[in-house]
Coordinates of C-alpha atoms in Angstrom, one line a residue:
M13 CA -223.3 79.9 34.3
T14 CA -224.8 77.1 31.8
E15 CA -222.9 76.2 28.9
A16 CA -225.3 78.4 26.8
E17 CA -224.4 81.5 28.8
V18 CA -220.8 80.7 28.6
K19 CA -221.1 81.1 24.8
K20 CA -223.0 84.4 24.7
L21 CA -220.9 87.5 24.0
P22 CA -220.5 89.6 27.4
I23 CA -221.4 93.0 27.9
G24 CA -220.0 94.5 31.0
M25 CA -222.0 97.1 33.2
D26 CA -220.8 99.4 35.9
A27 CA -222.6 97.8 39.2
K28 CA -221.2 100.2 41.7
R29 CA -224.3 102.4 42.5
I30 CA -226.5 99.0 41.6
V31 CA -225.0 97.3 45.0
R32 CA -224.9 100.4 46.8
N33 CA -227.4 103.2 46.1
A34 CA -231.0 102.5 47.0
T35 CA -232.5 105.2 45.3
G36 CA -231.5 107.5 42.1
L37 CA -228.7 106.0 40.0
G38 CA -228.9 102.7 41.9
S39 CA -232.6 102.4 40.6
Y40 CA -231.9 103.3 37.3
G41 CA -229.2 100.8 37.1
R42 CA -231.2 97.9 38.6
T43 CA -234.4 98.9 36.6
L44 CA -232.5 98.7 33.4
V45 CA -230.5 95.6 33.9
N46 CA -233.8 93.8 34.7
D47 CA -235.4 95.0 31.8
L48 CA -232.4 94.3 29.7
T49 CA -232.2 90.6 31.0
R50 CA -235.9 90.2 29.7
C51 CA -235.0 91.5 26.3
T52 CA -232.0 89.6 26.1
A53 CA -233.1 86.2 27.2
E54 CA -233.2 85.1 23.5
T55 CA -230.1 86.8 22.1
D56 CA -226.6 86.0 22.1
I57 CA -225.9 88.5 24.7
A58 CA -225.1 88.1 28.2
L59 CA -225.0 90.9 30.9
R60 CA -222.1 90.8 33.5
L61 CA -222.1 93.6 36.3
Y62 CA -218.9 94.9 37.6
A63 CA -218.6 96.1 41.2
P64 CA -215.8 97.1 43.4
D65 CA -217.3 95.3 46.5
E66 CA -220.5 93.0 47.1
G67 CA -222.3 96.1 48.5
R68 CA -225.6 95.5 50.0
A69 CA -227.3 91.8 49.6
D70 CA -231.0 93.6 49.7
L71 CA -229.9 95.5 46.6
R72 CA -228.1 92.7 44.9
G73 CA -231.1 90.7 45.5
Q74 CA -233.3 92.9 43.2
I75 CA -231.5 91.9 40.2
A76 CA -233.6 89.3 38.4
G77 CA -230.3 87.3 37.2
G78 CA -228.9 86.6 41.0
D79 CA -225.6 86.8 42.4
A80 CA -224.2 84.8 39.3
M81 CA -224.4 88.0 37.0
F82 CA -221.8 89.8 39.3
C83 CA -218.1 90.4 39.2
Y84 CA -215.8 92.0 41.5
P85 CA -212.1 92.3 42.1
A86 CA -210.2 88.7 43.0
P87 CA -210.5 88.3 46.8
A88 CA -206.8 88.5 47.1
S89 CA -206.2 91.4 45.1
W90 CA -204.9 94.7 46.7
Y91 CA -207.8 96.7 45.2
R92 CA -209.8 95.1 47.7
R93 CA -207.1 95.5 50.7
V94 CA -205.9 99.1 50.5
P95 CA -207.6 102.6 51.1
G96 CA -208.9 103.8 47.8
G97 CA -208.1 100.7 45.9
R98 CA -211.8 99.9 45.1
A99 CA -212.2 103.3 43.6
L100 CA -208.7 102.8 41.3
W101 CA -210.0 99.4 40.2
R102 CA -213.1 100.8 39.0
S103 CA -211.2 103.6 37.1
H104 CA -208.2 101.9 35.9
G105 CA -207.9 98.3 37.0
I106 CA -211.5 96.9 35.8
V107 CA -210.0 97.1 32.3
A108 CA -208.0 94.2 32.7
D109 CA -210.7 92.1 33.9
L110 CA -213.1 93.0 31.2
Q111 CA -210.4 91.9 28.7
R112 CA -209.9 88.4 30.5
D113 CA -213.7 87.9 30.4
G114 CA -213.8 88.8 26.8
V115 CA -216.2 91.7 27.0
Q116 CA -216.3 93.8 23.9
L117 CA -218.7 96.5 25.1
F118 CA -218.8 98.3 28.3
H119 CA -221.8 100.4 29.6
G120 CA -221.3 103.1 32.5
L121 CA -224.4 103.6 34.0
S122 CA -223.6 106.7 36.1
G123 CA -221.6 109.1 34.1
E124 CA -218.4 107.5 34.0
L125 CA -216.0 105.1 31.8
P126 CA -212.8 103.5 33.2
I127 CA -209.6 105.1 31.7
G128 CA -208.0 102.7 29.2
L129 CA -211.0 101.1 27.7
R130 CA -210.6 102.5 24.3
R131 CA -206.9 101.7 24.1
A132 CA -208.4 98.1 25.4
G133 CA -210.3 98.0 22.1
I134 CA -213.4 97.8 24.3
R135 CA -216.3 99.8 22.9
G136 CA -217.7 102.5 25.7
V137 CA -221.3 103.6 26.0
V138 CA -222.1 105.9 28.9
T139 CA -225.4 107.0 30.6
I140 CA -225.1 110.9 31.4
H141 CA -227.9 112.1 34.0
D142 CA -227.2 115.5 34.3
L143 CA -224.4 117.8 34.2
I144 CA -225.4 119.9 37.3
F145 CA -221.9 120.4 38.5
L146 CA -221.3 122.5 35.1
R147 CA -224.5 124.2 34.7
H148 CA -224.8 125.0 38.4
P149 CA -221.6 124.4 40.2
E150 CA -223.0 126.4 43.0
Y151 CA -224.6 123.5 44.3
Y152 CA -221.3 121.5 44.9
H153 CA -218.3 121.8 47.0
W154 CA -215.9 123.5 44.6
L155 CA -213.4 120.5 44.7
D156 CA -216.3 118.1 44.0
A157 CA -217.2 120.3 41.0
K158 CA -213.9 120.1 39.6
I159 CA -213.6 116.4 39.9
Y160 CA -216.8 115.5 38.4
A161 CA -215.8 117.9 35.6
W162 CA -212.5 116.1 35.3
K163 CA -214.2 112.9 34.9
F164 CA -216.7 114.1 32.5
R165 CA -214.1 115.3 30.3
Q166 CA -212.3 112.1 30.5
T167 CA -215.4 109.9 29.8
L168 CA -215.8 111.7 26.6
C169 CA -212.6 110.5 25.5
E170 CA -213.5 106.8 26.1
A171 CA -217.2 107.0 24.8
D172 CA -218.3 105.6 21.6
R173 CA -221.9 106.5 22.1
I174 CA -223.5 108.6 24.9
I175 CA -227.0 108.0 26.3
A176 CA -228.8 111.2 27.8
I177 CA -231.9 110.7 29.8
S178 CA -233.5 113.8 28.5
E179 CA -233.4 116.2 25.6
C180 CA -232.4 118.8 28.4
T181 CA -229.4 116.5 29.3
K182 CA -228.6 116.0 25.6
R183 CA -228.5 119.8 25.0
D184 CA -226.4 120.3 27.8
I185 CA -224.1 117.5 26.8
I186 CA -223.4 119.2 23.3
E187 CA -223.2 122.6 24.9
L188 CA -221.0 122.1 27.8
G189 CA -219.0 119.0 26.3
G190 CA -218.6 120.4 22.7
V191 CA -220.0 116.7 21.8
D192 CA -221.4 116.2 18.2
A193 CA -225.2 115.9 18.3
S194 CA -224.8 112.3 16.3
K195 CA -223.0 111.1 19.1
V196 CA -225.7 111.3 21.6
S197 CA -229.0 109.4 21.9
V198 CA -232.0 110.2 24.5
V199 CA -233.2 107.4 26.0
Y200 CA -235.5 108.0 28.9
Q201 CA -235.5 106.4 32.3
S202 CA -237.7 103.7 33.2
F203 CA -239.7 103.3 36.4
A204 CA -239.6 100.1 38.6
P205 CA -243.1 98.2 38.0
R206 CA -244.0 98.0 41.6
F207 CA -244.6 101.6 41.7
A208 CA -247.8 101.2 39.3
Q209 CA -249.1 98.2 41.5
Q210 CA -251.3 98.9 44.4
P211 CA -249.9 97.9 47.5
T212 CA -251.6 95.6 49.9
A213 CA -253.5 96.5 52.8
S214 CA -250.7 95.2 55.2
E215 CA -248.1 97.1 53.5
L216 CA -250.2 100.5 53.5
A217 CA -250.9 99.8 57.3
Y218 CA -247.3 99.2 57.9
A219 CA -246.0 102.3 56.2
R220 CA -248.6 104.4 58.0
K221 CA -247.5 103.1 61.2
E222 CA -243.9 102.8 60.9
W223 CA -243.4 106.2 59.6
A224 CA -246.2 108.0 61.6
L225 CA -247.9 109.3 58.3
P226 CA -250.6 112.1 58.4
S227 CA -254.0 111.6 57.5
R228 CA -253.7 113.8 54.8
Y229 CA -250.6 114.8 53.2
I230 CA -248.8 116.1 49.8
L231 CA -245.3 114.1 49.1
S232 CA -241.9 114.6 48.1
V233 CA -239.2 112.5 47.2
G234 CA -235.5 113.2 46.7
T235 CA -232.1 114.0 48.5
I236 CA -232.9 116.9 51.2
E237 CA -230.7 119.3 49.4
E238 CA -230.7 123.2 48.1
R239 CA -231.1 122.0 44.6
K240 CA -234.2 120.4 45.4
N241 CA -235.9 123.6 46.7
L242 CA -238.0 121.9 49.3
L243 CA -238.2 125.1 51.1
L244 CA -240.7 126.2 48.3
A245 CA -243.1 123.3 49.4
V246 CA -242.9 124.7 53.1
R247 CA -243.5 128.2 52.1
A248 CA -246.6 127.0 50.4
L249 CA -248.1 125.3 53.6
P250 CA -250.0 128.2 55.3
Y251 CA -251.8 128.8 51.8
L252 CA -253.2 125.1 52.2
P253 CA -255.8 123.7 54.1
E254 CA -254.5 123.2 57.9
R255 CA -255.2 119.3 57.6
V256 CA -252.9 119.0 54.8
S257 CA -249.1 118.0 55.7
L258 CA -245.8 117.8 53.6
V259 CA -244.1 114.7 53.8
A260 CA -240.5 114.5 52.2
V261 CA -238.6 111.3 52.0
G262 CA -234.8 111.6 51.0
R263 CA -231.2 111.7 52.4
R264 CA -230.8 114.6 54.8
T265 CA -228.1 117.1 54.3
D266 CA -227.2 120.3 55.9
Y267 CA -230.2 122.0 54.0
A268 CA -232.6 120.1 56.3
A269 CA -231.7 122.3 59.2
R270 CA -232.9 125.3 57.1
I271 CA -236.3 123.4 56.4
E272 CA -237.0 123.0 60.0
A273 CA -236.0 126.5 60.7
E274 CA -238.3 127.7 58.0
A275 CA -241.5 125.7 59.0
Q276 CA -240.9 127.0 62.7
R277 CA -240.7 130.5 61.6
L278 CA -244.0 129.8 59.4
G279 CA -245.8 128.0 62.3
V280 CA -246.2 124.8 60.4
S281 CA -243.6 122.7 62.1
P282 CA -246.3 120.1 63.1
R283 CA -247.2 119.6 59.6
V284 CA -243.8 118.9 58.0
R285 CA -242.2 115.2 58.1
L286 CA -238.8 114.8 57.1
L287 CA -238.2 111.0 56.6
S288 CA -234.6 109.5 55.7
G289 CA -233.6 106.0 55.8
V290 CA -236.8 104.6 54.2
D291 CA -236.4 101.3 52.9
D292 CA -236.9 101.3 49.0
A293 CA -239.7 98.4 49.2
V294 CA -242.0 100.7 51.5
L295 CA -241.7 103.7 49.3
P296 CA -244.8 102.5 46.9
A297 CA -246.9 102.5 49.9
I298 CA -245.7 105.9 50.8
Y299 CA -246.6 106.9 47.4
A300 CA -250.0 105.6 47.4
Q301 CA -251.4 107.2 50.6
A302 CA -250.5 110.7 49.3
E303 CA -252.8 113.1 47.8
A304 CA -250.4 114.9 45.6
F305 CA -246.7 115.0 44.5
V306 CA -244.7 118.0 44.6
Y307 CA -241.2 118.4 43.0
P308 CA -240.2 121.9 43.2
S309 CA -236.3 121.3 42.4
R310 CA -234.8 124.1 40.4
Y311 CA -232.7 121.6 38.2
E312 CA -233.1 118.1 37.0
G313 CA -231.4 115.6 34.5
F314 CA -234.7 114.1 34.2
G315 CA -236.8 113.4 37.6
I316 CA -237.6 109.7 38.0
P317 CA -239.7 110.6 41.3
V318 CA -242.2 112.4 39.0
I319 CA -242.6 109.2 37.0
E320 CA -243.1 107.1 40.0
A321 CA -245.6 109.2 41.3
I322 CA -247.7 109.2 38.3
A323 CA -247.4 105.5 37.8
A324 CA -248.6 105.4 41.5
G325 CA -252.0 107.4 40.3
L326 CA -250.8 110.9 42.1
P327 CA -251.4 114.2 40.3
V328 CA -247.9 116.2 40.0
V329 CA -246.9 119.8 40.8
A330 CA -243.4 120.5 39.6
C331 CA -241.1 123.5 38.6
T332 CA -240.1 125.2 35.5
G333 CA -236.6 125.5 34.4
S334 CA -234.8 122.3 33.5
C335 CA -236.6 118.8 32.4
L336 CA -239.6 118.1 34.5
E337 CA -241.9 118.8 31.7
E338 CA -240.2 116.1 29.8
A339 CA -240.7 113.7 32.6
G340 CA -244.4 115.0 34.1
G341 CA -246.1 115.6 30.5
P342 CA -248.7 118.1 29.5
D343 CA -251.0 117.2 32.4
S344 CA -249.0 117.8 35.3
L345 CA -248.8 121.4 36.7
Y346 CA -245.7 123.5 36.7
V347 CA -244.9 126.7 38.5
D348 CA -241.8 129.0 39.1
P349 CA -239.4 127.5 41.3
D350 CA -239.5 131.1 43.7
D351 CA -243.3 131.3 43.7
A352 CA -244.7 129.6 46.8
E353 CA -248.5 130.9 46.3
A354 CA -248.6 129.7 42.8
L355 CA -247.1 126.2 44.2
A356 CA -249.9 126.1 46.7
A357 CA -252.6 127.1 44.2
A358 CA -251.6 124.3 41.8
V359 CA -251.6 121.9 44.8
V360 CA -255.0 122.8 45.7
Q361 CA -256.3 122.0 42.2
S362 CA -254.8 118.6 42.8
L363 CA -256.2 117.6 46.3
G364 CA -259.2 115.3 47.1
D365 CA -262.1 115.3 44.5
V366 CA -261.5 118.8 42.9
A367 CA -262.8 118.6 39.4
G368 CA -260.4 117.6 36.9
R369 CA -258.1 115.6 38.9
E370 CA -258.7 112.2 38.0
E371 CA -258.9 113.0 34.2
R372 CA -255.4 114.7 34.6
I373 CA -253.9 111.6 36.4
R374 CA -255.5 109.3 33.8
R375 CA -254.0 111.5 31.0
S376 CA -250.6 111.4 32.8
Q377 CA -250.3 107.6 33.2
Q378 CA -251.0 107.4 29.6
Y379 CA -248.2 109.7 28.8
V380 CA -245.7 107.7 31.1
R381 CA -246.1 104.7 29.3
R382 CA -243.5 105.7 26.8
F383 CA -241.0 105.1 29.9
M384 CA -242.2 101.6 30.5
G385 CA -239.2 99.1 30.9
T386 CA -239.1 96.9 28.0
D387 CA -239.3 99.9 25.6
V388 CA -236.4 101.5 27.0
A389 CA -234.5 98.4 27.2
R390 CA -234.9 97.6 23.4
Q391 CA -233.7 101.1 22.6
V392 CA -230.4 100.7 24.6
L393 CA -230.2 97.3 23.4
A394 CA -230.3 98.8 19.6
I395 CA -227.3 101.1 20.8
Y396 CA -225.4 98.0 21.9
K397 CA -226.0 96.1 18.8
E398 CA -224.8 99.1 16.6
L399 CA -221.3 99.1 18.2
L400 CA -220.9 95.3 18.5
P401 CA -218.9 93.6 15.7

């Protein structure tokens, strides 16, 4: 660090998912940090990213400030050597490191804050993405739901301010956590600028060849799990033109076998492609070659793939019942999460050169400008400044 950077007031941030998760919570953290870095360049604030280990070099490389921003347990520390030590450092031991570094405010980017933060005199901000484990525990192993609920209650004890990523999540926090509304601020997620940029011809060709993309397809992005409700999109395929396929990008779970069995039963298996392990850098080129985006999830905290799809120039069809109308805006189409024919009808309105398609895309892209990076970062920075001395 330069002498000027040393003199800046350090703000600590939880970087576990930043260095480990290619999508989802990892994308949220990396995008926010990069946007904050631009906003804080001329301020007296410096960001320090605390992670239990170095994680993936390619993900660290997406941080504009480089490796110099990262802090880890000391190499000789037992936290790095014993099973479970890294998790214990993140939930407890990190507080001593924050005190050592003079951190006066710590931001938990993925719904958690370390125990002892308040006792140490360090202000705590936490971003809560969703409370699905409380609202719909049936989507979790019972023990996981109990652990997540305990962590949520513990985090409420440490937090001075809570950032909810949607009005839907704010309502859940107030109702299910008994939190005063004045303690919760809604700051929407941002999306990485690369999704709004047209991929090069070589990037498009690579994605098409590497992942054997169909000539015409609708796209869905997200973990292939029951809550995401991809079965609805498969059941809509028989009502769509035969040349239109479904491409789903996301980590596989046991639910993927149900998807494949249903596709077999309906006779649409050749039209269903489940892609796992897709490099994050390739994703914009996969978005860019789709005709429409479908997000049939039953419940979300926000739904960042909806924003990415709109930024990439796609019309969006999503489901009612949570917060997806907040993400997609009034010009996306929404259907019941159990109505396959309605989903198909909405997709038909979004294919090719159907009347009104381009105008809907244009208006949707205007809508998602509210989620542009620096505006989101300035809202977060304002919360920091309220809490700092």
